[in-house]
PDB file of C-alpha atoms in Angstrom:
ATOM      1  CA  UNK A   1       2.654  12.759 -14.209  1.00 46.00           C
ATOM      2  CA  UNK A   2       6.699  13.215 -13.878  1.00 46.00           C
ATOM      3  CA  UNK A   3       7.376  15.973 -11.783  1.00 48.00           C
ATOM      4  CA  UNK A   4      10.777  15.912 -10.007  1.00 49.00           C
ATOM      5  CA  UNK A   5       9.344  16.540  -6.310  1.00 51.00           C
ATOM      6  CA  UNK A   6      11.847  18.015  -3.719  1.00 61.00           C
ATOM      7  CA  UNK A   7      12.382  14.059  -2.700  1.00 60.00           C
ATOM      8  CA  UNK A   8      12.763  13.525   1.069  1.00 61.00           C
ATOM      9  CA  UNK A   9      16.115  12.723   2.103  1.00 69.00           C
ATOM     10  CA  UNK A  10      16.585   9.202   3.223  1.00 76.00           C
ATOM     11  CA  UNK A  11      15.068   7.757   0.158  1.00 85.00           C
ATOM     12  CA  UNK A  12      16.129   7.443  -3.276  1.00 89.00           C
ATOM     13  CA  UNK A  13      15.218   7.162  -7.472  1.00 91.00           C
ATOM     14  CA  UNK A  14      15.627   3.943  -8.739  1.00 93.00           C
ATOM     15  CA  UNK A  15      15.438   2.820 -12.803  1.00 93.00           C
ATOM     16  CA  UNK A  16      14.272  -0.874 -13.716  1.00 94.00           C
ATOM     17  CA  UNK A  17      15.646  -0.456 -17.469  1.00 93.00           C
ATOM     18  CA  UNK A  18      13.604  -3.958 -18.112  1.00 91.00           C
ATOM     19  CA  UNK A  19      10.297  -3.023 -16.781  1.00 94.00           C
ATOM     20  CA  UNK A  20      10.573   0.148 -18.933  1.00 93.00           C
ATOM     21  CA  UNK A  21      10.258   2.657 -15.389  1.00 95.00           C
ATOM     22  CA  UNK A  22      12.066   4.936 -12.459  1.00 95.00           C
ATOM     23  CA  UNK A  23      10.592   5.663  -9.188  1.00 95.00           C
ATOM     24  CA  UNK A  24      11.750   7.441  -5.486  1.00 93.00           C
ATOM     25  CA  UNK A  25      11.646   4.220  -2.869  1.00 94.00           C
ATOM     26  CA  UNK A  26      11.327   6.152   0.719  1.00 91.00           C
ATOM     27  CA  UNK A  27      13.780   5.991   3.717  1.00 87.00           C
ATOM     28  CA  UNK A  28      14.090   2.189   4.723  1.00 86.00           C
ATOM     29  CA  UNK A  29      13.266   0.557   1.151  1.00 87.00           C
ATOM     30  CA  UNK A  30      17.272  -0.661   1.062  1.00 81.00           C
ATOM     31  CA  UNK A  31      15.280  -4.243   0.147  1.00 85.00           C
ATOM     32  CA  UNK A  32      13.349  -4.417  -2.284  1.00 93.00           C
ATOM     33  CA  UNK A  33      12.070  -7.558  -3.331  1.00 93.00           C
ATOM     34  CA  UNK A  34      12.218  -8.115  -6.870  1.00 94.00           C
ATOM     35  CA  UNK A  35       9.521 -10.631  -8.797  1.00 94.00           C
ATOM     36  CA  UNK A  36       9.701 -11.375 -12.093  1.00 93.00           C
ATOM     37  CA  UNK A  37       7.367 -13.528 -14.558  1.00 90.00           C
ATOM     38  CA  UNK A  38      10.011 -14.626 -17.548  1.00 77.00           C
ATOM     39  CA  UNK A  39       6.923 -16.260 -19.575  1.00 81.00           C
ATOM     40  CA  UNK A  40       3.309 -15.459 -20.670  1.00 88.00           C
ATOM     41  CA  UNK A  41       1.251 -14.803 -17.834  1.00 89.00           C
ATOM     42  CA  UNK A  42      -3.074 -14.411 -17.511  1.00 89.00           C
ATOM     43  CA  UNK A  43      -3.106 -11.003 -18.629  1.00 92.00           C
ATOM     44  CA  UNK A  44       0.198 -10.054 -19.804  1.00 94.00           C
ATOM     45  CA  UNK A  45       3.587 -11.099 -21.941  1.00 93.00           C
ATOM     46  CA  UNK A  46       5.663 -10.626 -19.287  1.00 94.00           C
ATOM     47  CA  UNK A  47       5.055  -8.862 -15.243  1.00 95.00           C
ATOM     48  CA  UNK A  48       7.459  -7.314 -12.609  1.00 96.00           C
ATOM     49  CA  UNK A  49       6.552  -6.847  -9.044  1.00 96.00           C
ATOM     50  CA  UNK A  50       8.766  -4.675  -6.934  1.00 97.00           C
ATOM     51  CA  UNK A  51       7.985  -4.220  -3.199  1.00 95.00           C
ATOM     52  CA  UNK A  52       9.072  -2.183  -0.382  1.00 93.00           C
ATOM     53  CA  UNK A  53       8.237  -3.134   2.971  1.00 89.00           C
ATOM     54  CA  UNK A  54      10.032  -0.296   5.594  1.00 85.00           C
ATOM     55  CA  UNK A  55      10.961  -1.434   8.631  1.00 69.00           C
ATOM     56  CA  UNK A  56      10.118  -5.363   7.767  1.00 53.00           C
ATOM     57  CA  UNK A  57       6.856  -5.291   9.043  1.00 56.00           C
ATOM     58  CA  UNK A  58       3.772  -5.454   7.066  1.00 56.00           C
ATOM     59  CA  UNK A  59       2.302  -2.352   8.450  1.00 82.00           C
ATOM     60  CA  UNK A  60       3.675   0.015   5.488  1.00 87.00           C
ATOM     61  CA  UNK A  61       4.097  -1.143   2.190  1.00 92.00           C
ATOM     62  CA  UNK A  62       5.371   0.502  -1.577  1.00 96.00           C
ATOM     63  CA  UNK A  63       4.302  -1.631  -4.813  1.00 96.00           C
ATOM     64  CA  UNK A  64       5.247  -1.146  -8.421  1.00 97.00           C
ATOM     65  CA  UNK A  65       3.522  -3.875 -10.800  1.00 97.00           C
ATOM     66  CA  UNK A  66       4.137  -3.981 -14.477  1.00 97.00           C
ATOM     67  CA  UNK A  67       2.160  -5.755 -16.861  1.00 96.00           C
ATOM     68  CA  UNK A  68       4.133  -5.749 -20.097  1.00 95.00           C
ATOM     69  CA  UNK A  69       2.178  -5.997 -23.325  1.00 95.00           C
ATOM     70  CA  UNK A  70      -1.154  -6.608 -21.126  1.00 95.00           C
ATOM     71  CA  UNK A  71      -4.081  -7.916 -23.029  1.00 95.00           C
ATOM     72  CA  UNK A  72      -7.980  -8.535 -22.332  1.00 91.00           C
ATOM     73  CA  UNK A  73      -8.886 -11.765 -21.498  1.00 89.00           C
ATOM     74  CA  UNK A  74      -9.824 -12.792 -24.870  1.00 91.00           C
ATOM     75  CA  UNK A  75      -6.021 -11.685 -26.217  1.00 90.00           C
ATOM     76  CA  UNK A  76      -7.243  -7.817 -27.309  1.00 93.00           C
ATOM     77  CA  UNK A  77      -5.273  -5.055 -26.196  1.00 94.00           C
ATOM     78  CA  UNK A  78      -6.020  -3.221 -22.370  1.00 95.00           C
ATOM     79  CA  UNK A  79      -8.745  -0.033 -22.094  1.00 93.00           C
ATOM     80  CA  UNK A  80      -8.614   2.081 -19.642  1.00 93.00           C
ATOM     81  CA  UNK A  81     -11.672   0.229 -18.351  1.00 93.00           C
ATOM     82  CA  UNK A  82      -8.921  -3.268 -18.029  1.00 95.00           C
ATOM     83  CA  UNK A  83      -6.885  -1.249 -15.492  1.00 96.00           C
ATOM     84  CA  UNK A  84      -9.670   0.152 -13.337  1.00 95.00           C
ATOM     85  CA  UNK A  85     -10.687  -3.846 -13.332  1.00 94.00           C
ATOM     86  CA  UNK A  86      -7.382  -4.372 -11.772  1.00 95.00           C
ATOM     87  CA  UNK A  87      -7.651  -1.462  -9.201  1.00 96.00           C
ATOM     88  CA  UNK A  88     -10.947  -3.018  -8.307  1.00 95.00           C
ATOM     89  CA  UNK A  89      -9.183  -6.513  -7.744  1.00 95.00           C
ATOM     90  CA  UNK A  90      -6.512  -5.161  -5.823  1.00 95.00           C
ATOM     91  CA  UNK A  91      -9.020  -2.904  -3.753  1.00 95.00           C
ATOM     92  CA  UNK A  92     -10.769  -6.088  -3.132  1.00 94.00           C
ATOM     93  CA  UNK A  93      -8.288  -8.444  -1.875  1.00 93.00           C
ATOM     94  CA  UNK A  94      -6.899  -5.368   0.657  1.00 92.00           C
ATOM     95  CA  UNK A  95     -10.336  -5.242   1.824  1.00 92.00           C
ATOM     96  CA  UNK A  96     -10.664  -1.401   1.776  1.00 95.00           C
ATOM     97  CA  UNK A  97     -13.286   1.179  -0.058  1.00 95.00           C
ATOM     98  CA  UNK A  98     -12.885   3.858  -2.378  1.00 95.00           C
ATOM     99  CA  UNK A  99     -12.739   7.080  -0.451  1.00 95.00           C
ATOM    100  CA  UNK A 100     -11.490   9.431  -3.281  1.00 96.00           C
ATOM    101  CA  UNK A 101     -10.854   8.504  -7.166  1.00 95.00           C
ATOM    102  CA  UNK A 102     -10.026  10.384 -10.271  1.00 95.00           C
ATOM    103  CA  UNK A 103      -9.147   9.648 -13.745  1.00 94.00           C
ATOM    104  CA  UNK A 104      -5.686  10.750 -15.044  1.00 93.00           C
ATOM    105  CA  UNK A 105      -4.342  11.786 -18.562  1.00 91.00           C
ATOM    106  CA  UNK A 106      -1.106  13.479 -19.682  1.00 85.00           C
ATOM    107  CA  UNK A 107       1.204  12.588 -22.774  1.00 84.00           C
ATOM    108  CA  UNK A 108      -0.230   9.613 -23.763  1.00 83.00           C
ATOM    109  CA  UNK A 109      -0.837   8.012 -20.274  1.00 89.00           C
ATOM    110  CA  UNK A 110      -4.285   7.079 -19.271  1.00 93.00           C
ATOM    111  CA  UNK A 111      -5.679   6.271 -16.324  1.00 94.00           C
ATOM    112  CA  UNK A 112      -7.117   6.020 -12.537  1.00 96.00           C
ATOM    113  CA  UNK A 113      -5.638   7.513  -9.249  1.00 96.00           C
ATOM    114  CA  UNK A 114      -7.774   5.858  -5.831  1.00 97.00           C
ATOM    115  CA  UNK A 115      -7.106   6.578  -2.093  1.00 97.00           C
ATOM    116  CA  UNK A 116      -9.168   4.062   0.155  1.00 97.00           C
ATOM    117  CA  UNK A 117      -9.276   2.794   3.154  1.00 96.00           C
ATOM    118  CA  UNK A 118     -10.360  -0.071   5.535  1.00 94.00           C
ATOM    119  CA  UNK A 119     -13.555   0.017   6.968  1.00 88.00           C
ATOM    120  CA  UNK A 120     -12.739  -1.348   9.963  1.00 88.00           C
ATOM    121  CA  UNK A 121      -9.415   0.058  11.280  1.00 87.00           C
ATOM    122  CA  UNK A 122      -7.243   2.701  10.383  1.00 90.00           C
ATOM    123  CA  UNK A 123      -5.765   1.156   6.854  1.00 92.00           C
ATOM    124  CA  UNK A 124      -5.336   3.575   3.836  1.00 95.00           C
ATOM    125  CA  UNK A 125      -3.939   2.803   0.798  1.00 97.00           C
ATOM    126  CA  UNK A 126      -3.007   4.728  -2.096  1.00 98.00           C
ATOM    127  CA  UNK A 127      -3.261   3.122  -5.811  1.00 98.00           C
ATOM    128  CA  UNK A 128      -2.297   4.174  -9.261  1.00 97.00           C
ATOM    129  CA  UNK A 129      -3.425   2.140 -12.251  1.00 97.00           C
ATOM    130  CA  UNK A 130      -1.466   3.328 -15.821  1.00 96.00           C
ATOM    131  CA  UNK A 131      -1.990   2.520 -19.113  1.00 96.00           C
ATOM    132  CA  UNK A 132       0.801   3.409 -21.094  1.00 95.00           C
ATOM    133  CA  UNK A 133       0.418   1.785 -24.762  1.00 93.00           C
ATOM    134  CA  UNK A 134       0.036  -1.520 -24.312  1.00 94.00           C
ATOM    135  CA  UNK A 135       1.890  -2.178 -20.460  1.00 96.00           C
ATOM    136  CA  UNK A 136      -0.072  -1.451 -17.482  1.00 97.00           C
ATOM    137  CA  UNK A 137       1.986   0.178 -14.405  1.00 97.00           C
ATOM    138  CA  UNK A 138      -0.074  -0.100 -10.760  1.00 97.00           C
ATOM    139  CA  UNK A 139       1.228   1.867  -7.962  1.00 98.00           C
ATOM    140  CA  UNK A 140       0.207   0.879  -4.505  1.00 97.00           C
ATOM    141  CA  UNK A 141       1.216   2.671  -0.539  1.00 96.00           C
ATOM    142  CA  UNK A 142      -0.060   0.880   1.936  1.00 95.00           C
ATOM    143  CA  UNK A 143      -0.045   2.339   5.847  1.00 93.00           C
ATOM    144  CA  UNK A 144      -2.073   0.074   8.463  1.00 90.00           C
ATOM    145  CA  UNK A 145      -1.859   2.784  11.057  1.00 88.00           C
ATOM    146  CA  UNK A 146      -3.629   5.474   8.612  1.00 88.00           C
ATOM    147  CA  UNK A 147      -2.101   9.402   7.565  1.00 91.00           C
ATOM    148  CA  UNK A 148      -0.522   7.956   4.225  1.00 93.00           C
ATOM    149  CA  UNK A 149      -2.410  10.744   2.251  1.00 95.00           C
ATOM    150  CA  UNK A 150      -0.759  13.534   4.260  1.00 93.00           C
ATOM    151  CA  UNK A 151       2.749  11.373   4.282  1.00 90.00           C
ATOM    152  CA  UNK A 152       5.869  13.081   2.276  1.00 89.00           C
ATOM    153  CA  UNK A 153       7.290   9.966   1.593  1.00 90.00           C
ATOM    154  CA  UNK A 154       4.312   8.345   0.209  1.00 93.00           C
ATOM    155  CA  UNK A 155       4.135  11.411  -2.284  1.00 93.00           C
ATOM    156  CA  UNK A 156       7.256  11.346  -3.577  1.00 92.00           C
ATOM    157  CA  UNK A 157       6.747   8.022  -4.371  1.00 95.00           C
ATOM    158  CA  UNK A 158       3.576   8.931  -6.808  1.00 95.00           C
ATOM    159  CA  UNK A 159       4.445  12.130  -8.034  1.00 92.00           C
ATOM    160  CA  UNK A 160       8.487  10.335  -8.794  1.00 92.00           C
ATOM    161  CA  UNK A 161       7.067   7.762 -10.947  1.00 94.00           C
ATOM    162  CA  UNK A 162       8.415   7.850 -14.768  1.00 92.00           C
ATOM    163  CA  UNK A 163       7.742   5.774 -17.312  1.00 92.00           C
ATOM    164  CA  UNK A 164      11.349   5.538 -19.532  1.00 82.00           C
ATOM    165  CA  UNK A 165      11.371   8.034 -22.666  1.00 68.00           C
ATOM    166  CA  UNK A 166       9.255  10.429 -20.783  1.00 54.00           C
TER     167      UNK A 166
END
């Protein structure tokens, strides 16, 4: 999954030593709100959300969500099966379809790569779901206005992603 893309200026890499991960953050992403769960939470020991909304507005949007040590509802650890569940929540509550999916797999790292988009209006969104060991990394681009599949920026920001030790 880590190849080191030719990055488009403006932007740049970012590590979250915590959250175990380092990603590009396009041209604007100078705030980047930071949430963190210090306890237990419904599915996981500990989560991270960092977001990236250029410009301020809602109309573009970059995600990172970690789920550290994420379990099953009954306490067992995540399948690959766990994170499509979560893809298919987060597809939900954006209110856009499937368009394209495929699975992914390299060194260790399973899991499910999904562009969608709204069926009413232009929305696309772009989602990554991870399972690496036990944590769960989702990746999510969000452009109201549509292109984000052809957008530079939006594949740096997928094709950037590391998990650390990789």
């Amino acid at each position: 999954f880590t190849q080191v893309p030719d990055l488009v200026a403006g932007g740049f890499v970012r590590g979250y030593e915590e959250a175990g991960f380092h990603i590009y953050w396009p041209d604007g992403c100078k705030g980047i709100r930071e949430e963190v769960n210090e306890g237990p939470t419904r599915f996981a020991a500990k989560e991270w959300i960092y977001t990236c909304r250029p410009g301020g507005g809602g109309e573009v949007a970059f995600s990172v969500r970690v789920m550290r040590e994420a379990h099953e509802k009954d306490g067992s650890a995540p399948t690959p099966r766990f994170v499509v569940t979560q893809i298919e929540a987060m597809l939900q509550h954006l209110d856009v379809r499937a368009q394209r999916q495929r699975p992914l797999e390299a060194n260790g790292i399973t899991g499910v790569e999904v562009q969608a988009a709204a069926t009413n209006g232009a929305r696309e969104v772009w989602m990554r779901g991870l399972l690496v060991g036990h944590d769960v990394y989702t990746l999510l681009a969000l452009k109201d206005e549509g292109g984000l599949f052809a957008d530079g920026e939006a594949r740096d920001f997928f094709a950037s992603f590391g998990v650390d030790g990789d």
